[in-house]
Short mmCIF file of C-alpha atoms in Angstrom, two decimals:
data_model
loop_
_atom_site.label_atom_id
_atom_site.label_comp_id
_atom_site.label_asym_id
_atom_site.label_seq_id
_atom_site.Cartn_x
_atom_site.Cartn_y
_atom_site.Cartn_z
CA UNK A 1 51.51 131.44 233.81
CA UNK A 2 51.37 135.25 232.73
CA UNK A 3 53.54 136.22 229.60
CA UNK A 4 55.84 138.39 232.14
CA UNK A 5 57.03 134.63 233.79
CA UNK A 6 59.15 133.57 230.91
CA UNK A 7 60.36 136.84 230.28
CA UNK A 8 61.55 137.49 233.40
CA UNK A 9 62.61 133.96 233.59
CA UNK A 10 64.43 134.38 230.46
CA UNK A 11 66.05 137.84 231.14
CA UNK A 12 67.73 136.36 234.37
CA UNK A 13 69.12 133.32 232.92
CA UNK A 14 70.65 135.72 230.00
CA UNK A 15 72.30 137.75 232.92
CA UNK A 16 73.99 134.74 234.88
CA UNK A 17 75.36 133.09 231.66
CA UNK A 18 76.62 136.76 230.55
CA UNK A 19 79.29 136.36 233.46
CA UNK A 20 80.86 132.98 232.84
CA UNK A 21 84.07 132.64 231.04
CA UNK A 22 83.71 129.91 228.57
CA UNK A 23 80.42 129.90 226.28
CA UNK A 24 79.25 127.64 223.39
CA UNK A 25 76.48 128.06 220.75
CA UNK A 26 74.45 124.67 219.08
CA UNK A 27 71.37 124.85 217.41
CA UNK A 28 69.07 122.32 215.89
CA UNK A 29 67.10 122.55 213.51
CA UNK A 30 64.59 119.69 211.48
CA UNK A 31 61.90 119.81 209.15
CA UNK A 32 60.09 116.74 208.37
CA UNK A 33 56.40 116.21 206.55
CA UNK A 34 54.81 112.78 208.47
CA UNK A 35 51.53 110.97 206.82
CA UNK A 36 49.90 109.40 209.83
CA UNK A 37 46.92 107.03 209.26
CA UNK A 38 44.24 106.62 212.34
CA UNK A 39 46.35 108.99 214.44
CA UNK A 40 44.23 109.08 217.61
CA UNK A 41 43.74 105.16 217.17
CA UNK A 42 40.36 104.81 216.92
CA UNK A 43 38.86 101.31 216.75
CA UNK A 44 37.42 102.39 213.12
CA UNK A 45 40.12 104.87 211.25
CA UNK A 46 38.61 107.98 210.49
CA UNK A 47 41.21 108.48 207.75
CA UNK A 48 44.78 110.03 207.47
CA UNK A 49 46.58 113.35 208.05
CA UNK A 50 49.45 115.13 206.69
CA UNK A 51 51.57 116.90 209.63
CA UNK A 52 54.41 119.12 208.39
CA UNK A 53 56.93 119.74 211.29
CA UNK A 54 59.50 122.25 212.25
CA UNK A 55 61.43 121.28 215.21
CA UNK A 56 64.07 124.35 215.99
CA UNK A 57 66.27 124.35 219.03
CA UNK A 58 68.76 126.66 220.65
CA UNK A 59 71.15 126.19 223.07
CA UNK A 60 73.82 128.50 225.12
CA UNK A 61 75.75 126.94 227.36
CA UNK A 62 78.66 128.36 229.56
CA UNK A 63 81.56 127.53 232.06
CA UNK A 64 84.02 128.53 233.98
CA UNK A 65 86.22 127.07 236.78
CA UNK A 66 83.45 126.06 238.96
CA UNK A 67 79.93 127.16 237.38
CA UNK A 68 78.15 125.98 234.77
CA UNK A 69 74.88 127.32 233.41
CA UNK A 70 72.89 125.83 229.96
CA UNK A 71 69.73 127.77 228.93
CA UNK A 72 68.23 125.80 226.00
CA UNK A 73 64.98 127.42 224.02
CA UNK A 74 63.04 125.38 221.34
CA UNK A 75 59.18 124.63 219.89
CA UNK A 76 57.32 122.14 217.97
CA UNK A 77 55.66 123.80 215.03
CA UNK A 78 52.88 121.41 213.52
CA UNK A 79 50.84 121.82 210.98
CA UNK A 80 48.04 119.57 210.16
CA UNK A 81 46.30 118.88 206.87
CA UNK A 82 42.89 118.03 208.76
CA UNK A 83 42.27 119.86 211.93
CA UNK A 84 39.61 117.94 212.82
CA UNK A 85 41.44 114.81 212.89
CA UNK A 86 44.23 116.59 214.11
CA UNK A 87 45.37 119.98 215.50
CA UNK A 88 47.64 122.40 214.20
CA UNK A 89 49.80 123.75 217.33
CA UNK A 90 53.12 125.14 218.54
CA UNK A 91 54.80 123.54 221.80
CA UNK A 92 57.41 125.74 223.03
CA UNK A 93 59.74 124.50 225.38
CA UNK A 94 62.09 126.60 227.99
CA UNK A 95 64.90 125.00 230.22
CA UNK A 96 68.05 126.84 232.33
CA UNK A 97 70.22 124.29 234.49
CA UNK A 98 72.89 126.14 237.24
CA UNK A 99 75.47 124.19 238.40
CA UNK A 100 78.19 124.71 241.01
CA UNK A 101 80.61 122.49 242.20
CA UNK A 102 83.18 123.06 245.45
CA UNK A 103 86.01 120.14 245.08
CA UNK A 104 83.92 117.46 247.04
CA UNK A 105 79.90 118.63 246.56
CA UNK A 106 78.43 120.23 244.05
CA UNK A 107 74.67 122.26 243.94
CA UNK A 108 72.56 121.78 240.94
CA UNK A 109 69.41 124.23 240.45
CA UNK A 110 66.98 123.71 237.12
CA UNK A 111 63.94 124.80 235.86
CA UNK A 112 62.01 124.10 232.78
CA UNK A 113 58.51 125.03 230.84
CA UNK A 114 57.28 122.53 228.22
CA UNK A 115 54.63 121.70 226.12
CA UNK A 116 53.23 118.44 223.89
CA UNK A 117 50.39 116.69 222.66
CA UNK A 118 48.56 114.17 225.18
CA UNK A 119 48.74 111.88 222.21
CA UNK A 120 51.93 111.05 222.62
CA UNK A 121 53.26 111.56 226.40
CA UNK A 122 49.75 108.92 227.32
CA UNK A 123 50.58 106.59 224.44
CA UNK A 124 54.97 106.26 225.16
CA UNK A 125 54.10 105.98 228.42
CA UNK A 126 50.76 104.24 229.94
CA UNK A 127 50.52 102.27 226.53
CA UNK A 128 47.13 104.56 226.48
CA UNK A 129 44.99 106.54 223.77
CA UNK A 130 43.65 109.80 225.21
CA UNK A 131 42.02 112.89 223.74
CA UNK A 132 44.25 114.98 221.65
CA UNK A 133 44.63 118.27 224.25
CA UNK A 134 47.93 120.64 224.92
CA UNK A 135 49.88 119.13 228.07
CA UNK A 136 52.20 121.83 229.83
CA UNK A 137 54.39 120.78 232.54
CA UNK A 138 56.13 123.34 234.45
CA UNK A 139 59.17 122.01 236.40
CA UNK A 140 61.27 123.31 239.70
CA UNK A 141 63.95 121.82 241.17
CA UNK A 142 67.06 121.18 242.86
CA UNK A 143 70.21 118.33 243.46
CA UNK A 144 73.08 118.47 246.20
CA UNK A 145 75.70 116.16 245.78
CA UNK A 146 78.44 115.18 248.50
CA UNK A 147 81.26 112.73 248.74
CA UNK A 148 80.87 111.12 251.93
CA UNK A 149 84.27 109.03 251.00
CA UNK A 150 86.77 108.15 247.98
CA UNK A 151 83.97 105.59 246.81
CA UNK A 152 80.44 106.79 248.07
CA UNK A 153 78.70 109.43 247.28
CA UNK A 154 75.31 111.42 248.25
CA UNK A 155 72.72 112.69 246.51
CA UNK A 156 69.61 114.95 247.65
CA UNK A 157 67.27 115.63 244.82
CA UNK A 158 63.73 117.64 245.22
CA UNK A 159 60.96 118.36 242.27
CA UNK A 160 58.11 120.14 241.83
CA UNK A 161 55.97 119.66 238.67
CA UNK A 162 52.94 121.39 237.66
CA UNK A 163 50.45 120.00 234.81
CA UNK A 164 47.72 121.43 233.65
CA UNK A 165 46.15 120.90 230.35
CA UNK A 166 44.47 123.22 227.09
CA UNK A 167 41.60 122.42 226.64
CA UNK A 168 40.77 121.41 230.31
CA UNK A 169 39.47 118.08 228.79
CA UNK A 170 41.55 116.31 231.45
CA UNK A 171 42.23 117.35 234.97
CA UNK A 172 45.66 119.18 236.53
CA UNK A 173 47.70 117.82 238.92
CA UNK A 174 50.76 119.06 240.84
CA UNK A 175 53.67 116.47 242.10
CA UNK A 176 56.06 116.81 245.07
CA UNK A 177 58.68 114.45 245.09
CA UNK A 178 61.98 114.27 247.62
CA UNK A 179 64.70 111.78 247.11
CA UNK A 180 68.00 110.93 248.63
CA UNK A 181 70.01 107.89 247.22
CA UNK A 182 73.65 106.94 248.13
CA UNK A 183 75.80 105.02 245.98
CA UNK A 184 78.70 102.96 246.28
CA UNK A 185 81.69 102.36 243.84
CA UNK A 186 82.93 98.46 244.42
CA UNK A 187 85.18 98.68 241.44
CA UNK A 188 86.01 101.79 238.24
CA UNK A 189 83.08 99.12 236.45
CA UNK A 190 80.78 98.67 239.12
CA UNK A 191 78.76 100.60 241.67
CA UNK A 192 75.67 100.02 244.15
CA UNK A 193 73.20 102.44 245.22
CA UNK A 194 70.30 102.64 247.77
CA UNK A 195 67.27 105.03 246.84
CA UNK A 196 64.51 106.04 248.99
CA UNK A 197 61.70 109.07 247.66
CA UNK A 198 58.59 110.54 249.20
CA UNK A 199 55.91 111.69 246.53
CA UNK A 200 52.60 113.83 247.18
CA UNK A 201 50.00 114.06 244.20
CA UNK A 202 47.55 116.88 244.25
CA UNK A 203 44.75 116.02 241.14
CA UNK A 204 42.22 118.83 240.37
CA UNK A 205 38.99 117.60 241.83
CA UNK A 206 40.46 114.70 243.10
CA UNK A 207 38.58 113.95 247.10
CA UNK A 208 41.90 113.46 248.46
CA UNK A 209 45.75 113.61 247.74
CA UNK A 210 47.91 110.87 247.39
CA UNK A 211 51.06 110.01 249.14
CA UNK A 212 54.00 107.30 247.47
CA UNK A 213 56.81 106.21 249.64
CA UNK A 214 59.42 103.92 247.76
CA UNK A 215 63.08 102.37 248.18
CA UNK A 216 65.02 100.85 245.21
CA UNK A 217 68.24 99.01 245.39
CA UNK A 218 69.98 98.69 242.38
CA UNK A 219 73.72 98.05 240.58
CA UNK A 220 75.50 99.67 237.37
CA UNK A 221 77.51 97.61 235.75
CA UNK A 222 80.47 98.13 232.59
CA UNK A 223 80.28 94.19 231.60
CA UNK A 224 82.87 94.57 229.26
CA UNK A 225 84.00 98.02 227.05
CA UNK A 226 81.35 97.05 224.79
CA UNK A 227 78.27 96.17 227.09
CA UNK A 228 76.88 97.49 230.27
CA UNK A 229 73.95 96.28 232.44
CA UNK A 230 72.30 98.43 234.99
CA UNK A 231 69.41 96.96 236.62
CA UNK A 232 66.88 97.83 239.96
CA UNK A 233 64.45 96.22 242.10
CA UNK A 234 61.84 97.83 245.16
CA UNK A 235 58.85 98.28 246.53
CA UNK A 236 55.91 101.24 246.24
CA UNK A 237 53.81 101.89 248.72
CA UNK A 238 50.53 104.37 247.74
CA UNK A 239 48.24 105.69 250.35
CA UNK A 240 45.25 107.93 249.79
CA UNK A 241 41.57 106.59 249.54
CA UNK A 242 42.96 103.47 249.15
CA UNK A 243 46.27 102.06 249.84
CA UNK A 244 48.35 99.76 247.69
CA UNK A 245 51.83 97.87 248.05
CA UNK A 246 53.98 97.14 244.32
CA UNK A 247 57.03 95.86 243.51
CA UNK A 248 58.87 97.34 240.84
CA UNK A 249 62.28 97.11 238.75
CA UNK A 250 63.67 97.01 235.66
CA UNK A 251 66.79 96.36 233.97
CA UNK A 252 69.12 97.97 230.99
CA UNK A 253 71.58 96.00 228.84
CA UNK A 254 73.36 97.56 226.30
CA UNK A 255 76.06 97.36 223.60
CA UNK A 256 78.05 99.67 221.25
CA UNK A 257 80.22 98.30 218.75
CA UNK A 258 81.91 99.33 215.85
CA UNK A 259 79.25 98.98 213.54
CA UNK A 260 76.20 97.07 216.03
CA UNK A 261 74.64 98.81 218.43
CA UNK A 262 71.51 97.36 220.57
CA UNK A 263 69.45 97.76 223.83
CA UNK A 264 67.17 95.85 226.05
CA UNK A 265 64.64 97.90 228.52
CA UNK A 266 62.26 96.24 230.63
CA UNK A 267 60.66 98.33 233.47
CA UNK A 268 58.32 98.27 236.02
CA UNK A 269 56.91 101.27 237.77
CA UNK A 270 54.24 103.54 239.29
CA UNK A 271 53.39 106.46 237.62
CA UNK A 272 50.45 109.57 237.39
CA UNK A 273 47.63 108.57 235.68
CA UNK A 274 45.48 111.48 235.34
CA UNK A 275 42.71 109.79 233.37
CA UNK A 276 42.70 107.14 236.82
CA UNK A 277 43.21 110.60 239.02
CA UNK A 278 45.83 108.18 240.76
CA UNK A 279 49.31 106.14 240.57
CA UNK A 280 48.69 103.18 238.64
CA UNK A 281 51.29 100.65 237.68
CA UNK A 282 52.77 100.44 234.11
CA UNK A 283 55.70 97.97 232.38
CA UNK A 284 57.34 99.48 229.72
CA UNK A 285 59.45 97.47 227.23
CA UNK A 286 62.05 98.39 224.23
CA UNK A 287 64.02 96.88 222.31
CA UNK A 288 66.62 98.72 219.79
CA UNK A 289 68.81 97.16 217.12
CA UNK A 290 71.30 99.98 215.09
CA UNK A 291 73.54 99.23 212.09
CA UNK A 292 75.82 101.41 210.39
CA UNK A 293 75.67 100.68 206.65
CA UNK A 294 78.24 102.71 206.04
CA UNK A 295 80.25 106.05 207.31
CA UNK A 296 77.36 108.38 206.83
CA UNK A 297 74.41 106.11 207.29
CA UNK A 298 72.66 104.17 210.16
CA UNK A 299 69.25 101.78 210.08
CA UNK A 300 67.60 101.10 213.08
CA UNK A 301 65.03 99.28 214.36
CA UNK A 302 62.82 99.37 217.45
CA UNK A 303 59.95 97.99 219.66
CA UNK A 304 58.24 99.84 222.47
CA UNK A 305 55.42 98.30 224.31
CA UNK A 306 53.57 100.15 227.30
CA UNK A 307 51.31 98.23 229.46
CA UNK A 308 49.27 100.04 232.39
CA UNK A 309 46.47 99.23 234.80
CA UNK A 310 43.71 101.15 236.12
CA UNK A 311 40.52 102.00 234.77
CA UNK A 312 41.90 103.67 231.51
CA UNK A 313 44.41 100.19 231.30
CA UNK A 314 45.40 99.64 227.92
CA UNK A 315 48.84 98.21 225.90
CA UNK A 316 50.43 100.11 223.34
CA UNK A 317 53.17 98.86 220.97
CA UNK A 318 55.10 101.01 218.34
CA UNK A 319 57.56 99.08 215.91
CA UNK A 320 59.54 101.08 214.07
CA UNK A 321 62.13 101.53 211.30
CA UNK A 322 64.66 104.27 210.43
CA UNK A 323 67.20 105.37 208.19
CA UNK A 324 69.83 108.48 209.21
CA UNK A 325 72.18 109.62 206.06
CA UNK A 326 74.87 112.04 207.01
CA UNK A 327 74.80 114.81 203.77
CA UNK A 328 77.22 116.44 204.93
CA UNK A 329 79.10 117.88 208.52
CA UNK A 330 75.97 120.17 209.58
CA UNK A 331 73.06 118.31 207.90
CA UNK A 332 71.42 114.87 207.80
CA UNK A 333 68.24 113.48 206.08
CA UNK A 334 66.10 110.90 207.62
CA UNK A 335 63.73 108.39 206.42
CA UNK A 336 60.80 106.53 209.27
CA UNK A 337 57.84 104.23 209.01
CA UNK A 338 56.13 103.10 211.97
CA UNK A 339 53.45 100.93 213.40
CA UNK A 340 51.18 101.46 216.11
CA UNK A 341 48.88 99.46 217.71
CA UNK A 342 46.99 99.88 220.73
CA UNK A 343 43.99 97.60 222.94
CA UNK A 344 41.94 98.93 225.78
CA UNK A 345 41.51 96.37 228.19
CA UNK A 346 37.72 97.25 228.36
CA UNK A 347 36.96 96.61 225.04
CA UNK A 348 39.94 94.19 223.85
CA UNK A 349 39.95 95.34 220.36
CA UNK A 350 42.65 96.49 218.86
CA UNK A 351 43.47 99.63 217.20
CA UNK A 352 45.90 99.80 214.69
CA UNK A 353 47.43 103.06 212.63
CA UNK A 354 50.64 104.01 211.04
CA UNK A 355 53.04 106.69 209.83
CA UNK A 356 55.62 107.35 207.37
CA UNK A 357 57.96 110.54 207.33
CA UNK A 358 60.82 112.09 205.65
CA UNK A 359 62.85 114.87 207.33
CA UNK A 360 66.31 117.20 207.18
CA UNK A 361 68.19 118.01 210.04
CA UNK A 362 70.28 121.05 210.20
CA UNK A 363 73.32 121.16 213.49
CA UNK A 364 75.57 123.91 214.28
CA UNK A 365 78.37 123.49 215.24
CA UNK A 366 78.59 120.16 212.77
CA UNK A 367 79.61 117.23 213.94
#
């Protein structure tokens, strides 16, 4: 992408928001300094780095009877205290959302430019440890919604996503995926909805692309004003060189209390894998626990585990404490330690690392 892209791209979204009746300004701002032992997981830990972090975000959002539009702007500043363990970069990020509604459809149009660090996206999501390289994902797309009745509903969704990567230490892929799913409302706590999608992946150098059809079937549920369960089940099927058949699914249960929140996510799915230069399957599961101590301050705690296939399979798990203190009505300090741990299923041995960090958030308007 040429410098002139997000220019352009942000001079028109400036324009169209410039016409709307209604508009609201929030930004976000956090600093935090993060001491991160073994962060590329290495069987043997090279030693630690130091990463000092600015995280600033902008958002301007406007309304009017029928339109909405939300252009948000924001980076990832990091700087690192060895580069050679660790890079020093900037991730910008760019998103603009148009929506318009009529009083039984409505037309959603978005696009978005981000970037982040292999590091992570691999690691949260395949449960794998990758080289450290500049991922930036460039998204197009758009969502038509109609009532077909009082209780059911359609929705028509299509994506494009380009990847590519800085250093090209990994290969780029583009991703074309089409979905339709139409849900049904049994009750005001409980609906039903049937999802079928076509995806095509196009890998850099792969010999061939690869084609994913897939249905789901799944329910949302409000258990009780406190808890609500959503779950899903399906099947994947992945042609290409060689084709495949997988079941997936996955569940949600949550609660929100007065003081106890918590959350149970199990998943699984079929995602890119561009180290595999294919869809492999992953299962993905978390587990959150918040308390609040008191009116300005919440601990929480929380388990992640990723677990993918493939030639690059490998598990991941990241356990993890917090502490948010509400200063005062715009800011908020934070407190973290994690633990991260991570086994190839080549080798079996596992990789362990962990990080501690301290931050202040800034929001405007205040909460």
């Amino acid at each position: 992408m040429t410098m002139s892209k997000p220019h352009a791209f942000l001079g028109l979204s400036v324009i169209l928001c410039a016409s709307a009746v209604h508009a609201q300004h929030s930004v976000r701002v956090s600093a935090e300094v993060e001491r991160i032992e073994n962060p590329l997981l290495l069987s043997a830990s090279p030693g630690g780095v130091t990463v000092l972090r600015l995280e600033p975000e902008y958002t301007y959002e406007v309304q009017d009877a029928r339109t909405r539009s939300r252009l948000s702007l924001g980076a990832v500043l990091e700087s690192s205290s060895d580069t050679a363990l660790l890079a020093s970069r900037t991730y910008p990020s760019l998103g603009y959302t148009w929506t318009h509604g009529w009083p039984t459809s409505s037309l959603e149009l978005r696009a978005s430019l981000a970037e982040s660090a292999t590091r992570n996206t691999e690691f949260e999501e395949l449960g794998r440890v990758t080289v450290d390289s500049r991922e930036r994902s460039l998204l197009a797309g758009a969502r038509w919604s109609q009532e077909l009745t009082a209780r059911t509903q359609l929705v028509l969704d299509v994506t494009n996503a380009r990847v590519s990567y800085d250093p090209s230490l990994l290969p780029d892929y583009r991703e074309l995926e089409v979905s339709g799913q139409v849900s049904w409302e049994a009750s005001e706590r409980l609906s039903y909805y049937l999802e079928p999608s076509y995806a095509r992946l196009d890998i850099s150098g792969a010999v061939a692309d690869l084609t994913q059809n897939r249905w789901l079937a799944g329910v949302r549920s409000e258990l009780t004003p406190a808890w609500s369960l959503a779950a899903f089940a399906g099947q994947v099927r992945t042609r290409g060189s060689e084709s495949s058949t997988d079941g997936v699914g996955g569940f949600r249960l949550a609660y929100a209390g007065s003081r106890l929140s918590s959350g149970l996510e199990w998943s699984r799915d079929v995602t890119v894998s561009v180290s595999d230069a294919a869809y492999v399957r992953a299962d993905a599961l978390t587990m959150r626990l918040g308390f609040r101590v008191s009116e300005s301050a919440t601990l929480s705690a929380s388990v992640a585990r990723s677990d993918s296939e493939g030639v690059g399979g490998s598990r991941g798990q990241v356990s993890a404490l917090s502490l948010e203190n509400e200063l005062a009505p715009n800011w908020s300090a934070t407190l973290g330690v994690e633990d991260r741990r991570s086994r190839p299923d080549s080798t079996g041995e596992t990789a362990k690392g962990w990080a501690v960090r301290a931050g202040l958030v800034y929001v405007y308007p205040g909460r």
